[in-house]
Short mmCIF file of C-alpha atoms in Angstrom, two decimals:
data_model
loop_
_atom_site.label_atom_id
_atom_site.label_comp_id
_atom_site.label_asym_id
_atom_site.label_seq_id
_atom_site.Cartn_x
_atom_site.Cartn_y
_atom_site.Cartn_z
CA MET A 1 45.43 34.61 222.18
CA ALA A 2 42.24 33.52 220.71
CA ALA A 3 40.18 30.51 221.16
CA SER A 4 40.28 27.83 218.57
CA GLY A 5 37.53 26.11 216.68
CA GLU A 6 38.60 22.85 218.28
CA GLU A 7 37.08 21.56 221.45
CA PRO A 8 38.60 23.47 224.41
CA ARG A 9 40.85 21.49 226.71
CA SER A 10 38.70 22.27 229.71
CA SER A 11 36.18 20.22 231.56
CA SER A 12 33.57 22.93 230.93
CA PRO A 13 32.00 22.97 227.44
CA GLY A 14 32.69 26.15 225.50
CA ARG A 15 35.32 27.37 227.93
CA ALA A 16 38.45 29.01 226.61
CA GLY A 17 41.31 26.58 226.49
CA PRO A 18 44.89 27.34 227.43
CA GLY A 19 45.76 28.55 223.97
CA PRO A 20 44.25 29.80 220.75
CA GLY A 21 43.73 26.35 219.29
CA PRO A 22 46.75 24.51 217.87
CA GLU A 23 50.01 25.94 219.07
CA PRO A 24 51.74 28.06 216.38
CA PRO A 25 54.78 26.53 214.70
CA LEU A 26 58.13 27.41 216.18
CA PRO A 27 60.43 29.73 214.20
CA ALA A 28 62.07 28.06 211.21
CA ASP A 29 65.54 28.68 212.60
CA THR A 30 64.76 27.14 215.97
CA ALA A 31 67.46 24.56 216.71
CA GLN A 32 67.11 21.31 218.54
CA LEU A 33 67.86 21.48 222.24
CA ASP A 34 71.17 19.67 222.14
CA THR A 35 72.70 22.29 219.83
CA GLY A 36 70.96 25.43 221.07
CA GLU A 37 71.95 27.93 223.71
CA ASP A 38 69.13 27.20 226.13
CA PHE A 39 68.08 24.09 227.99
CA GLU A 40 64.50 22.88 227.84
CA VAL A 41 63.03 26.33 227.75
CA LEU A 42 59.43 25.27 228.15
CA GLU A 43 57.95 22.62 230.36
CA GLU A 44 55.70 20.32 228.34
CA GLU A 45 54.02 17.07 229.08
CA GLU A 46 55.74 15.32 226.14
CA GLU A 47 59.46 16.02 226.05
CA GLU A 48 60.72 13.56 223.44
CA GLU A 49 61.47 16.31 220.89
CA GLU A 50 61.90 19.46 222.93
CA GLN A 51 62.87 22.58 221.02
CA ASP A 52 65.28 25.37 221.88
CA LEU A 53 63.26 28.55 221.86
CA SER A 54 66.18 30.70 222.91
CA GLU A 55 66.13 32.99 219.91
CA PRO A 56 62.60 33.54 218.56
CA PRO A 57 62.31 36.85 216.66
CA PRO A 58 61.21 39.72 218.93
CA LEU A 59 57.76 40.90 217.99
CA GLU A 60 58.72 44.56 217.88
CA ASP A 61 61.30 43.86 215.16
CA VAL A 62 58.85 42.18 212.81
CA GLY A 63 57.30 44.27 210.05
CA ARG A 64 53.63 45.04 210.44
CA PRO A 65 50.99 45.27 207.70
CA PRO A 66 49.25 48.62 207.12
CA ALA A 67 46.56 49.62 209.59
CA PRO A 68 43.33 47.72 208.91
CA ARG A 69 40.50 49.57 207.25
CA PRO A 70 36.82 49.10 208.03
CA PRO A 71 34.98 46.99 205.45
CA GLU A 72 33.88 49.07 202.49
CA GLN A 73 30.53 47.34 202.34
CA GLY A 74 28.16 46.35 205.07
CA ARG A 75 26.85 42.85 205.51
CA GLY A 76 24.74 41.71 202.61
CA GLY A 77 26.36 44.14 200.13
CA GLU A 78 24.84 47.27 201.70
CA ALA A 79 26.48 50.66 201.35
CA ALA A 80 29.50 51.39 203.51
CA GLU A 81 28.77 52.58 207.05
CA ASP A 82 29.74 56.04 208.27
CA PRO A 83 33.43 55.82 209.35
CA GLN A 84 32.52 57.81 212.46
CA GLU A 85 30.63 54.77 213.73
CA TRP A 86 33.93 52.97 214.16
CA LEU A 87 35.56 53.31 217.57
CA ASP A 88 39.36 53.52 217.44
CA VAL A 89 39.92 51.54 220.63
CA LEU A 90 43.61 52.36 221.15
CA GLY A 91 43.88 55.54 219.08
CA SER A 92 46.40 53.91 216.73
CA GLY A 93 44.07 52.58 214.06
CA LEU A 94 45.21 49.01 214.81
CA LEU A 95 42.08 47.98 216.70
CA ARG A 96 38.58 49.16 215.75
CA LYS A 97 35.08 48.32 216.94
CA ARG A 98 31.64 48.99 215.46
CA THR A 99 28.29 48.08 216.97
CA LEU A 100 26.00 45.95 214.78
CA VAL A 101 23.26 45.24 217.34
CA PRO A 102 22.92 47.59 220.37
CA GLY A 103 23.12 46.15 223.87
CA GLN A 104 21.26 46.75 227.12
CA GLY A 105 23.17 49.81 228.31
CA VAL A 106 26.60 50.89 229.55
CA ASP A 107 25.84 49.61 233.05
CA THR A 108 25.74 46.05 231.73
CA ARG A 109 29.35 46.05 230.50
CA PRO A 110 31.51 43.31 232.06
CA ARG A 111 34.37 44.03 234.44
CA LYS A 112 37.91 42.72 234.45
CA GLY A 113 38.19 39.54 236.47
CA GLN A 114 34.70 38.37 235.55
CA GLU A 115 34.01 35.26 233.50
CA VAL A 116 32.37 36.21 230.20
CA THR A 117 30.73 34.09 227.53
CA ILE A 118 30.65 35.29 223.94
CA ARG A 119 29.65 34.08 220.51
CA LEU A 120 32.65 34.41 218.23
CA LYS A 121 33.22 34.27 214.49
CA ALA A 122 36.69 35.15 213.16
CA THR A 123 37.46 35.73 209.48
CA LEU A 124 40.45 36.79 207.40
CA GLU A 125 40.49 39.66 204.92
CA ASP A 126 39.55 37.28 202.11
CA GLY A 127 36.41 36.27 204.01
CA SER A 128 37.54 32.77 205.00
CA VAL A 129 36.33 31.70 208.44
CA VAL A 130 39.21 30.64 210.72
CA GLU A 131 37.26 30.21 213.95
CA GLU A 132 33.69 29.88 215.11
CA ASN A 133 32.54 29.28 218.68
CA PRO A 134 28.92 29.66 219.84
CA ALA A 135 29.83 29.92 223.55
CA LEU A 136 33.43 30.82 224.36
CA THR A 137 34.04 31.42 228.07
CA PHE A 138 37.15 33.09 229.52
CA THR A 139 38.31 35.37 232.33
CA LEU A 140 38.30 38.97 231.16
CA GLY A 141 41.67 40.67 231.60
CA ASP A 142 43.73 37.51 232.16
CA CYS A 143 45.02 37.33 228.56
CA ASP A 144 43.33 33.95 228.07
CA VAL A 145 42.31 34.84 224.51
CA LEU A 146 43.34 37.17 221.71
CA GLN A 147 44.30 40.62 222.96
CA ALA A 148 41.73 42.05 220.57
CA LEU A 149 39.00 40.21 222.49
CA ASP A 150 40.43 41.04 225.92
CA LEU A 151 40.53 44.74 225.05
CA CYS A 152 37.19 45.02 223.23
CA VAL A 153 34.81 42.68 225.10
CA GLN A 154 34.99 44.94 228.16
CA LEU A 155 33.50 47.67 225.92
CA LEU A 156 30.50 45.54 224.93
CA GLU A 157 27.09 45.87 226.53
CA MET A 158 25.12 42.78 227.43
CA GLY A 159 23.43 41.44 224.30
CA GLU A 160 25.47 43.69 222.01
CA THR A 161 26.87 42.31 218.76
CA ALA A 162 29.94 44.11 217.44
CA LEU A 163 32.39 43.90 214.57
CA ILE A 164 36.08 44.15 215.56
CA VAL A 165 38.89 44.67 213.03
CA SER A 166 42.27 43.82 214.54
CA ASP A 167 45.83 44.16 213.35
CA ALA A 168 47.97 41.02 213.73
CA LYS A 169 49.67 42.62 216.75
CA TYR A 170 46.48 41.97 218.76
CA GLY A 171 45.67 38.73 216.96
CA TYR A 172 47.99 35.85 216.10
CA GLY A 173 51.06 37.98 215.58
CA ALA A 174 53.99 37.48 213.24
CA GLN A 175 53.78 33.69 213.40
CA GLY A 176 50.08 33.26 212.72
CA ARG A 177 48.41 29.99 213.64
CA SER A 178 48.80 26.80 211.70
CA PRO A 179 47.11 25.73 209.55
CA ASN A 180 44.59 28.46 208.68
CA VAL A 181 45.93 31.81 209.97
CA PRO A 182 48.94 33.16 208.01
CA PRO A 183 51.61 35.37 209.60
CA ASN A 184 50.73 39.03 210.16
CA ALA A 185 47.07 38.40 209.38
CA THR A 186 44.43 41.07 209.97
CA LEU A 187 41.34 39.58 211.62
CA THR A 188 37.68 40.56 211.55
CA LEU A 189 35.85 39.33 214.64
CA GLU A 190 32.09 39.23 215.02
CA VAL A 191 31.36 39.06 218.74
CA GLU A 192 28.14 38.88 220.78
CA LEU A 193 28.26 39.23 224.57
CA LEU A 194 26.05 36.48 226.01
CA ALA A 195 26.83 36.46 229.75
CA ALA A 196 29.09 37.89 232.46
CA ARG A 197 29.45 36.64 236.01
CA ASP A 198 31.94 36.80 238.85
CA ALA A 199 34.82 34.35 238.64
CA PRO A 200 34.64 31.29 240.91
CA ASP A 201 35.98 31.60 244.44
CA LEU A 202 39.47 30.06 244.44
CA GLU A 203 39.03 28.98 248.06
CA LEU A 204 36.16 26.70 247.08
CA LEU A 205 37.82 24.99 244.12
CA SER A 206 38.74 21.33 244.44
CA GLY A 207 42.33 20.27 243.91
CA LYS A 208 41.53 19.04 240.41
CA GLU A 209 39.75 22.27 239.44
CA LYS A 210 42.62 24.35 240.77
CA THR A 211 45.16 22.28 238.86
CA GLU A 212 43.18 22.57 235.59
CA LEU A 213 42.79 26.34 235.98
CA ALA A 214 46.49 26.87 236.78
CA ASN A 215 47.49 24.65 233.86
CA ARG A 216 45.41 26.73 231.45
CA LYS A 217 47.21 29.90 232.56
CA ARG A 218 50.61 28.15 232.34
CA GLU A 219 49.97 26.89 228.82
CA ARG A 220 48.83 30.39 227.87
CA GLY A 221 52.19 31.62 229.12
CA ASN A 222 53.90 29.02 226.93
CA PHE A 223 52.02 30.40 223.92
CA PHE A 224 53.23 33.92 224.66
CA TYR A 225 56.79 32.66 225.15
CA GLN A 226 56.72 31.09 221.69
CA GLN A 227 55.48 34.44 220.36
CA ALA A 228 58.51 36.11 222.06
CA ASP A 229 56.13 38.17 224.21
CA TYR A 230 57.94 37.51 227.48
CA VAL A 231 56.08 40.18 229.47
CA LEU A 232 52.71 38.55 228.80
CA ALA A 233 54.27 35.13 229.40
CA ILE A 234 55.40 36.29 232.86
CA ASN A 235 51.90 37.65 233.51
CA SER A 236 50.30 34.28 232.73
CA TYR A 237 52.79 32.33 234.86
CA ASP A 238 52.25 34.76 237.75
CA ILE A 239 48.47 34.28 237.55
CA ALA A 240 48.93 30.49 237.58
CA LEU A 241 51.20 30.71 240.64
CA LYS A 242 48.69 32.91 242.47
CA ILE A 243 45.97 30.34 241.80
CA ILE A 244 48.16 27.53 243.15
CA SER A 245 49.22 29.51 246.22
CA SER A 246 45.74 30.79 247.11
CA SER A 247 44.25 29.60 250.37
CA SER A 248 41.63 26.87 250.27
CA LYS A 249 38.67 25.80 252.35
CA VAL A 250 38.69 22.39 250.69
CA ASP A 251 40.88 19.49 251.75
CA PHE A 252 43.12 18.11 249.00
CA SER A 253 44.24 14.52 248.67
CA PRO A 254 47.99 13.74 248.59
CA GLU A 255 47.68 13.09 244.87
CA GLU A 256 46.09 16.51 244.30
CA GLU A 257 48.79 18.18 246.38
CA ALA A 258 51.46 16.45 244.28
CA GLU A 259 49.80 17.58 241.04
CA LEU A 260 49.62 21.17 242.25
CA LEU A 261 53.30 21.08 243.22
CA GLU A 262 54.23 19.74 239.79
CA VAL A 263 52.36 22.58 238.07
CA LYS A 264 53.99 25.08 240.42
CA VAL A 265 57.48 23.81 239.55
CA LYS A 266 56.71 24.02 235.83
CA CYS A 267 55.44 27.59 236.18
CA LEU A 268 58.50 28.67 238.17
CA ASN A 269 60.88 27.09 235.65
CA ASN A 270 59.14 28.80 232.74
CA LEU A 271 58.94 32.04 234.69
CA ALA A 272 62.73 31.92 235.17
CA ALA A 273 63.21 31.32 231.43
CA SER A 274 61.08 34.38 230.60
CA GLN A 275 62.80 36.55 233.19
CA LEU A 276 66.18 35.50 231.83
CA LYS A 277 65.11 36.63 228.35
CA LEU A 278 64.34 40.10 229.76
CA ASP A 279 67.66 40.23 231.70
CA HIS A 280 65.76 40.25 235.00
CA TYR A 281 68.55 38.25 236.64
CA GLU A 282 67.64 38.71 240.30
CA ALA A 283 64.03 37.70 239.64
CA ALA A 284 65.14 34.69 237.58
CA LEU A 285 67.53 33.61 240.33
CA LYS A 286 64.70 33.80 242.87
CA SER A 287 62.45 31.66 240.65
CA CYS A 288 65.19 29.03 240.24
CA ASN A 289 65.83 28.92 243.99
CA LEU A 290 62.12 28.39 244.66
CA VAL A 291 62.17 25.37 242.34
CA LEU A 292 65.28 23.98 244.03
CA GLU A 293 63.64 24.35 247.45
CA HIS A 294 61.03 21.82 246.31
CA GLN A 295 63.23 19.75 243.99
CA PRO A 296 66.99 20.13 244.70
CA GLY A 297 67.78 17.87 241.75
CA ASN A 298 65.70 19.72 239.16
CA ILE A 299 68.04 19.89 236.15
CA LYS A 300 66.24 22.75 234.42
CA ALA A 301 66.41 24.93 237.53
CA LEU A 302 70.09 24.07 238.11
CA PHE A 303 70.94 24.87 234.51
CA ARG A 304 69.09 28.20 234.52
CA LYS A 305 70.53 29.19 237.89
CA GLY A 306 74.02 28.52 236.57
CA LYS A 307 73.25 30.55 233.48
CA VAL A 308 71.88 33.47 235.51
CA LEU A 309 75.01 33.53 237.69
CA ALA A 310 77.17 33.39 234.58
CA GLN A 311 75.32 36.37 233.10
CA GLN A 312 76.14 38.24 236.30
CA GLY A 313 79.82 37.32 235.98
CA GLU A 314 79.73 34.96 238.96
CA TYR A 315 81.64 32.17 237.21
CA ARG A 316 83.07 30.72 240.44
CA GLU A 317 79.52 30.08 241.72
CA ALA A 318 78.02 29.09 238.37
CA ILE A 319 80.52 26.34 237.50
CA PRO A 320 79.77 23.95 240.42
CA ILE A 321 76.03 24.35 239.84
CA LEU A 322 76.37 23.38 236.18
CA LYS A 323 78.62 20.49 237.22
CA ALA A 324 75.85 19.27 239.53
CA ALA A 325 73.37 19.45 236.63
CA LEU A 326 75.78 17.59 234.36
CA LYS A 327 76.27 14.88 236.97
CA LEU A 328 72.50 14.30 236.93
CA GLU A 329 72.41 14.13 233.13
CA PRO A 330 75.93 13.41 231.79
CA SER A 331 74.84 13.06 228.17
CA ASN A 332 73.29 16.54 227.92
CA LYS A 333 75.27 18.39 225.24
CA THR A 334 73.78 21.78 226.11
CA ILE A 335 75.08 21.63 229.68
CA HIS A 336 78.46 20.41 228.39
CA ALA A 337 78.72 23.37 226.03
CA GLU A 338 77.66 25.93 228.64
CA LEU A 339 80.04 24.49 231.24
CA SER A 340 83.01 24.52 228.83
CA LYS A 341 82.27 28.12 227.93
CA LEU A 342 82.13 29.15 231.59
CA VAL A 343 85.36 27.34 232.51
CA LYS A 344 87.19 29.26 229.77
CA LYS A 345 85.65 32.58 230.85
CA HIS A 346 86.60 31.88 234.46
CA ALA A 347 90.21 31.13 233.48
CA ASP A 348 90.39 34.37 231.50
CA GLN A 349 88.91 36.25 234.45
CA LYS A 350 91.53 34.79 236.82
CA ASN A 351 94.36 35.80 234.47
CA VAL A 352 93.08 39.36 234.33
CA GLU A 353 92.81 39.51 238.13
CA THR A 354 96.32 38.09 238.58
CA GLU A 355 97.80 40.70 236.24
CA MET A 356 95.90 43.44 238.04
CA TYR A 357 97.28 42.33 241.43
CA ARG A 358 100.82 42.27 240.05
CA LYS A 359 100.51 45.86 238.90
CA MET A 360 99.05 46.93 242.24
CA LEU A 361 102.06 45.39 244.04
CA GLY A 362 104.57 47.08 241.74
CA ASN A 363 105.55 43.81 240.05
CA PRO A 364 104.33 43.81 236.46
CA SER A 365 104.70 40.64 234.46
CA ALA A 366 108.05 39.77 232.88
CA THR A 367 106.61 40.25 229.39
CA GLY A 368 105.58 43.79 230.27
CA ALA A 369 109.11 44.87 231.39
CA PRO A 370 111.76 42.85 229.52
CA GLY A 371 114.59 45.31 230.26
CA LYS A 372 114.42 45.06 234.05
CA CYS A 373 116.75 42.96 236.13
CA LYS A 374 115.45 39.41 236.45
CA ASP A 375 117.26 38.95 239.78
CA LYS A 376 115.35 41.73 241.40
CA LEU A 377 113.27 40.41 244.27
CA PRO A 378 109.54 41.15 244.32
CA TRP A 379 109.89 42.87 247.70
CA SER A 380 112.96 44.99 246.82
CA ILE A 381 112.61 48.73 247.51
CA PRO A 382 113.85 51.35 244.98
CA TRP A 383 117.13 53.10 246.03
CA LYS A 384 115.50 56.54 245.88
CA TRP A 385 113.09 55.48 248.61
CA LEU A 386 115.97 54.18 250.75
CA PHE A 387 117.94 57.41 250.30
CA GLY A 388 114.96 59.55 251.25
CA ALA A 389 114.16 57.44 254.29
CA THR A 390 117.83 57.61 255.47
CA ALA A 391 117.89 61.41 255.10
CA ILE A 392 114.72 61.76 257.12
CA ALA A 393 116.08 59.49 259.86
CA LEU A 394 119.38 61.45 260.12
CA GLY A 395 117.48 64.73 260.24
CA GLY A 396 115.37 63.40 263.08
CA VAL A 397 118.46 62.39 265.08
CA ALA A 398 120.08 65.81 264.58
CA LEU A 399 116.96 67.59 265.73
CA SER A 400 116.86 65.43 268.86
CA VAL A 401 120.48 66.36 269.70
CA VAL A 402 119.77 70.12 269.33
CA ILE A 403 116.72 69.91 271.57
CA ALA A 404 118.64 67.92 274.20
CA ALA A 405 121.46 70.49 274.17
CA ARG A 406 119.08 73.38 274.79
CA ASN A 407 117.58 71.63 277.77
#
């Protein structure tokens, strides 16, 4: 989640971009879309070689390196600092902070939701610098940068310079960042808090500014999706959607409205993909339906809606939706495969239901009762029932005669 040493993709110099520099490489076993289980998982501007990200390794299943230790020597080869000066931020030993230069007091600490500007220098355990930014700006608490920064910068006082040692879990994770951050890398961050101010009023943003801000949050969500952190991905997509849906005191041109709608559709599609990964089927279905309200022919939304319904066992409803998606893109092998699988499951489901109805009606299948008379009609009544019914009827007639005689 960190900022990269490259120029941020924002119109404002020094502002945090949508991701931590170059996107990390996809897992080695990631298959191409036409052979994978999912269909265009992430919305991207260039879709010539889209990847299937359906099975990235869950972060919690990846081995972690030992808890990072504070540097044994201070800067300039000085003696090691007192370990008590290190603040164990989370109580787990995975994220530690030590003040190098004191700040201006606790009252000057930034608040979540504010825009902060920091000076950042990130190094690996071997001392190699992987990132340096003299004025990185981001929204505190929105997961725009490394979690280590999001968690620790709110503990900094204005003007304070601190050293932060972070486990890979709060850095670049199990995948690292190509080309200079290896997987599971412990990071040492030198951070100075330069400024903190309230975030801009969304109602006063122009259409272009709103689109750029929402896109940064969306692309941040894409980064988390590739890291298999679907909860944080959902958080970023939700923030982007709130930005798009916020009221405005500025008039937008038709072109700006169209751009905002396009970003909204991308966020909703990616939100549905993340929700599907977490088995949040009702939420994913709602996201797909919102896309289809704006774009009834959106293939990604149709595919995911069909897949959600299939996961819920609603094969009868899922099949025509996937057929509609296939009609829009007949050459898509992923839709073909999913549709074939559902048709077979639906046929098996119908066979099971038919057999169940036969048993309920007292007419099990011929294979289940080979010794029974084949000429027996499905509506025939067993002779014991007939005998019992006749006896009851005769008893009723006799009782009526006795009562009539007494009267």
